[in-house]
Coordinates of C-alpha atoms and ligand atoms in Angstrom, one line a residue:
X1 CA -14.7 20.3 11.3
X2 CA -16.9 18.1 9.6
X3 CA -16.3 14.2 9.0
X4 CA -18.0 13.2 6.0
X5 CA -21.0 11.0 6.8
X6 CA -20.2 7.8 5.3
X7 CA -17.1 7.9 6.8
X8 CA -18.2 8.2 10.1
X9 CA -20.8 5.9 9.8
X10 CA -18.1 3.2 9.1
X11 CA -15.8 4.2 11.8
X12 CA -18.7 3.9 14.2
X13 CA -19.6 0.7 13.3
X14 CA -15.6 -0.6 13.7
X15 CA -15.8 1.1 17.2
X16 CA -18.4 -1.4 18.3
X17 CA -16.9 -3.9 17.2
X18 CA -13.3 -3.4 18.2
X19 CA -12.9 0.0 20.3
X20 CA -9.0 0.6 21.0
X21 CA -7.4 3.3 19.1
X22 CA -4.9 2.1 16.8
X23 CA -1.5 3.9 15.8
X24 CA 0.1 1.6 13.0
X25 CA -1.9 0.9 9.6
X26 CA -0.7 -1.8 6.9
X27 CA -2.1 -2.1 3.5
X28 CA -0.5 -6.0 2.0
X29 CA -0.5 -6.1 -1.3
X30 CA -0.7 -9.0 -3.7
X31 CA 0.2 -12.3 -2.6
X32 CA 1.2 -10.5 0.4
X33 CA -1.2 -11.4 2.9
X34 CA 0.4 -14.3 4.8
X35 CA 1.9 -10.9 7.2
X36 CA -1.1 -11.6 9.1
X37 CA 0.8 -14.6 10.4
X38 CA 2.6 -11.9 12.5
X39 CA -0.1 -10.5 14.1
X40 CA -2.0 -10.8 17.5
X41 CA -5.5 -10.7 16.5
X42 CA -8.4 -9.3 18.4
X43 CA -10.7 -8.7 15.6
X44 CA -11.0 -9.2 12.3
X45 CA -14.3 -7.3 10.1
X46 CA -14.9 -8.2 6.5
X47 CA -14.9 -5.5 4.5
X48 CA -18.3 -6.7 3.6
X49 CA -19.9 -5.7 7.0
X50 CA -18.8 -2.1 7.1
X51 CA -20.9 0.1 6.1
X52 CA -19.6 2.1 3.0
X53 CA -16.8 0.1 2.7
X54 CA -16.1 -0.9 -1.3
X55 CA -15.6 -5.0 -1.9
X56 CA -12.2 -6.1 -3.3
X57 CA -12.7 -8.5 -6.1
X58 CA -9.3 -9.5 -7.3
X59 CA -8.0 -13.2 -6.5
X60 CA -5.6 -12.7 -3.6
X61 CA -7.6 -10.2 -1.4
X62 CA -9.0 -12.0 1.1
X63 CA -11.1 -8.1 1.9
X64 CA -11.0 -7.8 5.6
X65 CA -9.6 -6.0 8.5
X66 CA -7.4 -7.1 10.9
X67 CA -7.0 -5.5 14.2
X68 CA -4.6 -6.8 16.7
X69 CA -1.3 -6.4 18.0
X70 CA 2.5 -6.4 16.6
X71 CA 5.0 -6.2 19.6
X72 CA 2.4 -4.4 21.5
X73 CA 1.2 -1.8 19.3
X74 CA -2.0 -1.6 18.3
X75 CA -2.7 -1.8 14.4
X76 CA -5.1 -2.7 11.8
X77 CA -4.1 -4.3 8.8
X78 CA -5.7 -4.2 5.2
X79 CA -5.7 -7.8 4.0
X80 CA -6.6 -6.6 0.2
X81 CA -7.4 -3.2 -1.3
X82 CA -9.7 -1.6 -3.4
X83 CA -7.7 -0.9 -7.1
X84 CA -8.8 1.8 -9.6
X85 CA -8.8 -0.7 -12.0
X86 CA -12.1 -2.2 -10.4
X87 CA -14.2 0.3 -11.0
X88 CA -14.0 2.2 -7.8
X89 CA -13.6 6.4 -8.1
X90 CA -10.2 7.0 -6.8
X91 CA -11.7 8.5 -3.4
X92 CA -13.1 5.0 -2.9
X93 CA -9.6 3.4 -3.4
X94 CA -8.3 5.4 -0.5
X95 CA -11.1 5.4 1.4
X96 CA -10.0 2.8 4.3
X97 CA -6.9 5.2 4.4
X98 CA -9.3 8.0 6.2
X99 CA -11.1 5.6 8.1
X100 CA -7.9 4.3 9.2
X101 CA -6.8 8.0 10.5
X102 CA -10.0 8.5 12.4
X103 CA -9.5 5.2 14.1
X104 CA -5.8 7.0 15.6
X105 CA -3.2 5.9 12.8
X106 CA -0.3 7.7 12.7
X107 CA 1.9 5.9 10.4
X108 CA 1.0 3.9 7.2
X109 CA 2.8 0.9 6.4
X110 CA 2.0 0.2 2.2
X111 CA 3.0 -2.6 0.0
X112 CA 2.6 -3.6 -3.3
X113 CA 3.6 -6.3 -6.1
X114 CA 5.4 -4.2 -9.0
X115 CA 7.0 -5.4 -12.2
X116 CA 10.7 -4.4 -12.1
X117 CA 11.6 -1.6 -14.6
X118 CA 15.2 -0.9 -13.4
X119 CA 17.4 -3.1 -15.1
X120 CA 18.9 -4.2 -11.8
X121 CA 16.2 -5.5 -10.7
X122 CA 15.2 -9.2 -10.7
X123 CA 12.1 -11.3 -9.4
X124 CA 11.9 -11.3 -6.1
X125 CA 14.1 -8.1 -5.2
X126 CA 12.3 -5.9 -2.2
X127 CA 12.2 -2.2 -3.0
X128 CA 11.8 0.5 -0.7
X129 CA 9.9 3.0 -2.1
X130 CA 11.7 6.7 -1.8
X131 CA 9.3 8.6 -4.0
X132 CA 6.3 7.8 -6.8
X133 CA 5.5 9.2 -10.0
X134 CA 1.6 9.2 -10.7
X135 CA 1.3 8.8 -13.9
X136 CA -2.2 9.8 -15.5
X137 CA -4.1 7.7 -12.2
X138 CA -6.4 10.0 -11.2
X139 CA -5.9 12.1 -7.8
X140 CA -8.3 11.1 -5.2
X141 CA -8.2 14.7 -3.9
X142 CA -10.3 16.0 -6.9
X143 CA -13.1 17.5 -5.8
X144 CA -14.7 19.5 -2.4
X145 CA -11.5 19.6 -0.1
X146 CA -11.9 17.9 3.1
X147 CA -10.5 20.2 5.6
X148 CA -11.2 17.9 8.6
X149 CA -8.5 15.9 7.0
X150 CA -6.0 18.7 5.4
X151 CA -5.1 21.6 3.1
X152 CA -6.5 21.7 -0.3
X153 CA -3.4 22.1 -2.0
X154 CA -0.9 19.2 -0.1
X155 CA 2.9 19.2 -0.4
X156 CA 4.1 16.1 -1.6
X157 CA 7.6 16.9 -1.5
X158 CA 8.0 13.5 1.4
X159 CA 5.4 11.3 0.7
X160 CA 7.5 8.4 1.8
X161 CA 8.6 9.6 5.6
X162 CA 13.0 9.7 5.4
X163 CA 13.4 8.5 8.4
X164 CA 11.4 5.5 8.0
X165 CA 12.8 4.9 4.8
X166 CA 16.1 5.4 7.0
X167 CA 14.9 2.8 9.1
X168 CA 13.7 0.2 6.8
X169 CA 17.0 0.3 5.4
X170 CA 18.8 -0.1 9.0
X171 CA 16.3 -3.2 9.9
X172 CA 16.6 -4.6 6.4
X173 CA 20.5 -4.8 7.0
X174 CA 20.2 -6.0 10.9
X175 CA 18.4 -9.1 9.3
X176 CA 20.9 -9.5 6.4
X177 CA 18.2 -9.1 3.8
X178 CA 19.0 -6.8 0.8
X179 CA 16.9 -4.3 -0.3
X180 CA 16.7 -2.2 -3.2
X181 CA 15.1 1.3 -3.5
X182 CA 13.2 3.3 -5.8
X183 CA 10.8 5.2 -8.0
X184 CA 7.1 3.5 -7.5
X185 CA 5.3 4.2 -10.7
X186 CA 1.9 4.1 -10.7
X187 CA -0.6 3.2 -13.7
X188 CA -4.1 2.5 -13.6
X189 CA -4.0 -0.9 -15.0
X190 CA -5.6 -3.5 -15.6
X191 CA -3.1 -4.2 -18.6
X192 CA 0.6 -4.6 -17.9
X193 CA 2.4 -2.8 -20.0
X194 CA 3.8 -2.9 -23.4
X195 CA 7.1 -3.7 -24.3
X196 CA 7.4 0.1 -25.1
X197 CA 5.5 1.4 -22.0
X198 CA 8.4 -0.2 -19.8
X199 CA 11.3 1.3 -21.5
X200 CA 9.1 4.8 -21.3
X201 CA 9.1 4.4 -17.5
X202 CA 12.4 3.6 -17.5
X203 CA 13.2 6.8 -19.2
X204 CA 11.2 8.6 -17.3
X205 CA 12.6 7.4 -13.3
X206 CA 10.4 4.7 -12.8
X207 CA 12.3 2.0 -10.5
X208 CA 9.1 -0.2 -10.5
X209 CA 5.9 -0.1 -11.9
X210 CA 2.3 -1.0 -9.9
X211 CA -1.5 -0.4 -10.5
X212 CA -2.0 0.7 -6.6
X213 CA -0.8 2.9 -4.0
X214 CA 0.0 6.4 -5.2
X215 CA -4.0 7.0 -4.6
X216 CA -3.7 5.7 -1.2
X217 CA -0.3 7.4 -0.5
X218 CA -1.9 10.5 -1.6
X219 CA -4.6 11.1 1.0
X220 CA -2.3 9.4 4.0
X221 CA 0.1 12.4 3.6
X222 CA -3.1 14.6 3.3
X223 CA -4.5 13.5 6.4
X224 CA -1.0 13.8 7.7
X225 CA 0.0 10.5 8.4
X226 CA 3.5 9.5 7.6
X227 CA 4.0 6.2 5.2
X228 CA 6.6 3.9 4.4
X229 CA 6.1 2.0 1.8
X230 CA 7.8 -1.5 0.0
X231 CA 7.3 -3.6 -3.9
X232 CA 8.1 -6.9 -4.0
X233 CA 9.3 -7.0 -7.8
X234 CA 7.3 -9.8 -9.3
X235 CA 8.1 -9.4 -12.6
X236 CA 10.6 -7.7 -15.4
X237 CA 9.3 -5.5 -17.7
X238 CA 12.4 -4.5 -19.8
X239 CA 13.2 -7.9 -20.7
X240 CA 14.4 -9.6 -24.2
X241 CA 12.8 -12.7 -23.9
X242 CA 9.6 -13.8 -25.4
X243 CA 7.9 -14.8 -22.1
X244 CA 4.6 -12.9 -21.4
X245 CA 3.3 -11.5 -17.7
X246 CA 0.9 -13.2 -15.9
X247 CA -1.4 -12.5 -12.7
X248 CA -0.3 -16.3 -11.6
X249 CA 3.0 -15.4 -11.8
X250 CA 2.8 -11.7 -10.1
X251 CA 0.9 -13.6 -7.3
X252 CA 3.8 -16.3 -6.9
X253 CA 6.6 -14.1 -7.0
X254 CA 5.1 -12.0 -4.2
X255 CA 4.3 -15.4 -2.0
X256 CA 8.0 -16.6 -2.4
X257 CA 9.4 -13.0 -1.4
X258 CA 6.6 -13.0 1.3
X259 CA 8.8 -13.8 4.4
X260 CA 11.9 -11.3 3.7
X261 CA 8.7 -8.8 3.5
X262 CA 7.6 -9.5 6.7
X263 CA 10.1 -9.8 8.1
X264 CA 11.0 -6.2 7.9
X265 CA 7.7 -5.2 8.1
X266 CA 7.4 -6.5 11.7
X267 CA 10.5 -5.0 13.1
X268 CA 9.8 -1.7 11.3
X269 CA 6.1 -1.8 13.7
X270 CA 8.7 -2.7 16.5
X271 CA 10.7 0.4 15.7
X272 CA 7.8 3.0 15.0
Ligands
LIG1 N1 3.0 -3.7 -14.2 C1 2.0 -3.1 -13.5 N2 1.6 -3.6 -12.4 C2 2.2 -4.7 -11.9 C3 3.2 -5.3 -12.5 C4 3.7 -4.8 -13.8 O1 4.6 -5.3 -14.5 N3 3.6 -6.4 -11.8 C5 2.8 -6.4 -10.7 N4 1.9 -5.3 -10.7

């Protein structure tokens, strides 16, 4: 079958520079990227030099790729991602994700900063993501199907692997850090939402709410790679005071929940 040109201009260009297969991918989400602490690098490519590759513009996405080693496994880490909100079609947004599967990745390990809609949640909380709602983002599949990568018409009744989810949950209690799970809802942004828009996605299962991800998610469990996938809750959208959301904040939250994060992250890479 057919690999789409671009994408296999850009995967030839990451061979010469770093040419091991790799099995584990991880996206880091906002104020996330300080994971990289944890990894062994061999090679790291700004997203800048590859060839097709889209430029991340937000504050907090550094916009390169990290290939290295976690516990000796081989994986390549996204530090930043593309958002819809940007400007990019939704097939750029998840773009790396393909890349990433022609490079050998089996598993996806995603994470994102999400304001809290479940009234349990507070800032700072970790949330294991056990399902997502897209809610009017657009689905990167639109358009020709790829059938190098999968079917045309994808189940999505798993798109967060069980057992992993199972796992996460094993490791988070081994290390005596409490996790939450969830709904993922995702928006387009770039707005946060309304007062009223909160309580709607409250009503309607959300657990969390994020402007990334489900796009991403989407073509993984296309291509048939299996994800797992965390929020940090950096905000609460369902809330009576007067106090208004900003990216500062989001950004802050994430960095002070940063270490329980990687901390399972790492030992879920161990475990894979
Ligand atoms: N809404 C949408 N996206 C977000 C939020 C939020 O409250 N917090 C972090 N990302």
């Amino acid at each position: 079958m057919q690999i789409p040109e671009n994408l296999e201009q850009a995967v030839a260009f990451i061979k010469k520079a770093y040419n091991h297969p790799v099995q584990v991918g991880l996206v880091l989400g906002s104020g996330l990227g300080n994971f990289i602490k944890e990894i062994n690098i061999e090679k790291e490519i700004s997203y800048t030099d590859i060839p097709h590759f889209p430029a991340s513009t937000v504050q907090g996405h550094s916009g390169k790729l990290i290939f290295g080693e976690i516990a000796g496994k081989k994986i390549v880490a996204m530090a930043g991602r593309f958002h819809f909100y940007e400007g990019y079609p939704a097939s750029e947004v998840a773009f790396p994700i393909r890349v990433m599967k022609l490079l050998g990745v089996h598993t996806l390990l995603i994470s994102n900063a999400a304001g809290g809609v479940n009234t349990n949640f507070k800032v700072g909380d970790l949330m294991i993501i056990t399902d997502h709602i897209s809610f009017a983002t657009v689905n990167p599949l639109i358009g020709k199907n790829d059938e190098a990568f999968g079917p045309r018409f994808p189940d999505m009744s798993e798109p967060y692997s069980k057992e992993l989810v199972q796992k996460g949950k094993q490791i988070a209690k081994q290390l005596n850090i409490q996790v939450k799970e969830g709904i993922y809802f995702g928006v387009t942004g770039p707005t946060f939402e309304t007062r009223a828009e909160y309580k709607m996605i409250n009503l309607l299962g959300g657990d969390a709410v994020g402007m990334s991800t489900v796009q991403e998610v989407i073509v993984a469990v296309h291509a048939g790679i299996k994800v797992f996938g965390m929020s940090v809750i950096t905000d609460i959208g369902i809330r009576e005071e007067e106090n208004i959301i900003t990216h500062e904040e989001v950004l802050q939250a994430a960095a002070e929940a940063e270490p329980k994060f990687s901390a399972i992250f790492k030992e879920l890479v161990k475990a894979i």
